[in-house]
Amino acid sequence: MYFKLDTPFSILSLKDFREDQRAFSNKLGENFREWGFCGLKDHGIDTDLLNDTQELFKEFFDLPDDFKKKFFKPSLHGARGYTPFKTETAKDSLIADLKEFWHVGRELSQDDPYRKWMPENIDIVEIDQFKEKTNSLFFQFDQLGNILLEAIAIYLDLSPDYFHEITNKGNSVMRVIHYPPIKYHEEGERAEAHEDINLITLLIGGQQAGLEILSKDKKWFRASVSNNVIICNIGDMLQRLTNNFLKSTTHRVRAIGTEMASSRYSIPFFVHPNPDWFIKTLSNKIDENNPNLYPEGIYAEDFLQERLKEIKLM
C-alpha cells in the first residue's frame, strides 16, 4: 500500500545545529528512531560542484557499454570505478538490481597503512576535470558526514567527537547511480528492498520519484524531497553499535507507471568507519530490559566483506 507523502520524516536545517546542538541532535535522533530517515537542508554541499558532477556522470552513463566496461575492475569488487548494469543484488534477493553505478573513495597517500583497504580512485581522462570534481564532492560529503555523526553522538549521550577517530580514515564511498529506463516486462526493481551496510548514508537525488521506505508497521511510504534537501538514513553498522536503538530501515527504489520510461539518477554517500574499527555494542545501550543483541563484536572490514558477498559484489 502506498501513501503519497512527500516526506514522512522531518526536514531539518543544519543551521540549527550551529545555533543549538542539543536541540538539533534530539530532533535528528527522534526522526531516526521513528523512521530511520531524516531530511537535511542548508547542508553546505556546493550546488555548482554538485550540478557539474551530475552532468559529468550523465555524459559518462550515456556512453556505449564497451567504453564504460573499460573502467570495470572485477578484482576491486566494486570498490572503485564502474559497476555494470544488473551486477549488484540486494541481500536475500535472487534478481539483480536494474542499475549501473560508479564508486569514488577516499584518496590516501601511497605510504598510508590504510591503502591496503582503499585502492586509488579511477580517472576518466576523456572527461575533463573528472577526478578533480568527483574528489572534491567526496570531500564535501565527508565533511558533512562528520557533522551529522557529531549530532548523533550527542543524541546518544556520547562525546561529540566520539566518531572522529573512528571515521578519520573511514572506507566511505560516494556512489553515483544511473537507473536506466525499464523495458516492458523487465524482471526486477531498480533497487530491491535492503538496508545499508555502513554507519549513515547521505543521499542526493531524493527529489526524483522512486524511493520507498518501510515503516515500523510494515507499510511502504513513497518519499521525495525538494532539490536542496539531502536524505540521511541509518545503516547496519550504527544499528549494531546502538543495540538497535537506532535501527537501519528497509528501503527500495521502484518505478511505477510513466516513471519506467525515464532514467533516474542519485548520489548516495555511504559513511563507513575505519576498516580496523571493532564494532562493539555501546555499554549505555545495554541493560536488563535491553540485553546485548550483538554479544560478539566484529571488525568493520570483516562486516563489510560479509555483506559484499551477500550482495554479490564479491
Coordinates of C-alpha atoms in Angstrom, one line a residue, residues 45-151:
I45 CA 27.2 21.0 -0.4
D46 CA 28.3 23.3 -3.2
T47 CA 25.4 23.5 -5.7
D48 CA 27.6 24.3 -8.7
L49 CA 30.0 21.4 -7.9
L50 CA 27.1 19.0 -7.5
N51 CA 25.5 20.1 -10.8
D52 CA 28.8 19.8 -12.6
T53 CA 29.4 16.3 -11.2
Q54 CA 26.0 15.1 -12.1
E55 CA 26.4 16.4 -15.7
L56 CA 29.8 14.6 -15.9
F57 CA 28.2 11.3 -15.0
K58 CA 25.2 11.7 -17.2
E59 CA 27.7 12.1 -20.0
F60 CA 29.5 9.0 -18.9
F61 CA 26.5 6.8 -18.5
D62 CA 25.3 7.8 -22.0
L63 CA 28.5 6.3 -23.5
P64 CA 28.5 2.8 -25.1
D65 CA 28.7 -0.2 -22.7
D66 CA 32.0 -1.3 -24.2
F67 CA 33.6 2.0 -23.3
K68 CA 32.2 2.0 -19.8
K69 CA 33.3 -1.5 -19.1
K70 CA 36.9 -0.4 -19.5
F71 CA 36.5 1.1 -16.1
F72 CA 35.1 -2.1 -14.5
K73 CA 37.7 -3.8 -12.3
P74 CA 36.3 -7.1 -11.0
S75 CA 39.3 -7.5 -8.7
L76 CA 38.2 -4.4 -6.8
H77 CA 34.8 -5.9 -6.1
G78 CA 33.0 -2.7 -6.9
A79 CA 35.2 -0.6 -4.5
R80 CA 36.2 1.9 -7.2
G81 CA 35.2 2.8 -10.7
Y82 CA 32.3 1.4 -12.8
T83 CA 29.9 -1.5 -11.9
P84 CA 27.8 -2.6 -14.9
F85 CA 24.0 -2.9 -15.1
K86 CA 22.5 -5.8 -13.3
T87 CA 25.6 -6.6 -11.2
E88 CA 24.6 -5.8 -7.6
T89 CA 21.9 -7.9 -6.0
A90 CA 20.2 -7.0 -2.7
K91 CA 20.7 -9.3 0.2
D92 CA 18.4 -12.3 0.0
S93 CA 17.2 -11.3 -3.5
L94 CA 17.6 -13.6 -6.5
I95 CA 17.3 -10.9 -9.1
A96 CA 19.9 -8.2 -9.8
D97 CA 19.1 -4.6 -9.4
L98 CA 18.3 -2.6 -12.6
K99 CA 21.1 -0.1 -12.2
E100 CA 24.7 0.8 -13.0
F101 CA 27.0 2.9 -10.9
W102 CA 30.4 4.5 -10.2
H103 CA 32.3 4.5 -6.9
V104 CA 34.6 7.2 -5.6
G105 CA 36.5 6.6 -2.4
R106 CA 39.0 8.2 0.0
E107 CA 42.2 9.4 -1.5
L108 CA 45.2 8.3 0.5
S109 CA 49.0 8.7 0.1
Q110 CA 51.0 5.7 -1.2
D111 CA 52.5 5.0 2.2
D112 CA 49.3 5.3 4.2
P113 CA 48.7 2.0 6.0
Y114 CA 45.0 2.1 5.1
R115 CA 45.9 1.9 1.4
K116 CA 45.7 -1.9 1.6
W117 CA 41.9 -1.5 2.1
M118 CA 41.3 1.6 -0.1
P119 CA 42.6 1.4 -3.7
E120 CA 43.3 4.5 -5.7
N121 CA 40.3 6.2 -7.5
I122 CA 39.9 5.6 -11.2
D123 CA 40.0 8.6 -13.6
I124 CA 38.3 9.1 -16.9
V125 CA 40.8 11.2 -18.8
E126 CA 38.4 11.6 -21.7
I127 CA 36.1 13.6 -19.4
D128 CA 37.6 17.0 -18.5
Q129 CA 38.2 17.5 -14.7
F130 CA 36.5 14.2 -13.9
K131 CA 38.8 13.2 -11.0
E132 CA 39.1 16.7 -9.6
K133 CA 35.4 17.3 -9.4
T134 CA 34.5 13.8 -8.0
N135 CA 37.2 14.0 -5.4
S136 CA 36.0 17.5 -4.4
L137 CA 32.4 16.3 -4.0
F138 CA 33.6 13.3 -2.0
F139 CA 35.4 15.7 0.4
Q140 CA 32.3 17.8 0.9
F141 CA 30.2 14.8 1.6
D142 CA 32.8 13.5 4.1
Q143 CA 32.8 16.8 6.0
L144 CA 29.0 16.8 6.2
G145 CA 29.1 13.2 7.4
N146 CA 31.4 14.2 10.2
I147 CA 29.0 16.9 11.4
L148 CA 26.0 14.6 11.4
L149 CA 28.0 12.0 13.3
E150 CA 28.7 14.7 15.9
A151 CA 24.9 15.2 16.2

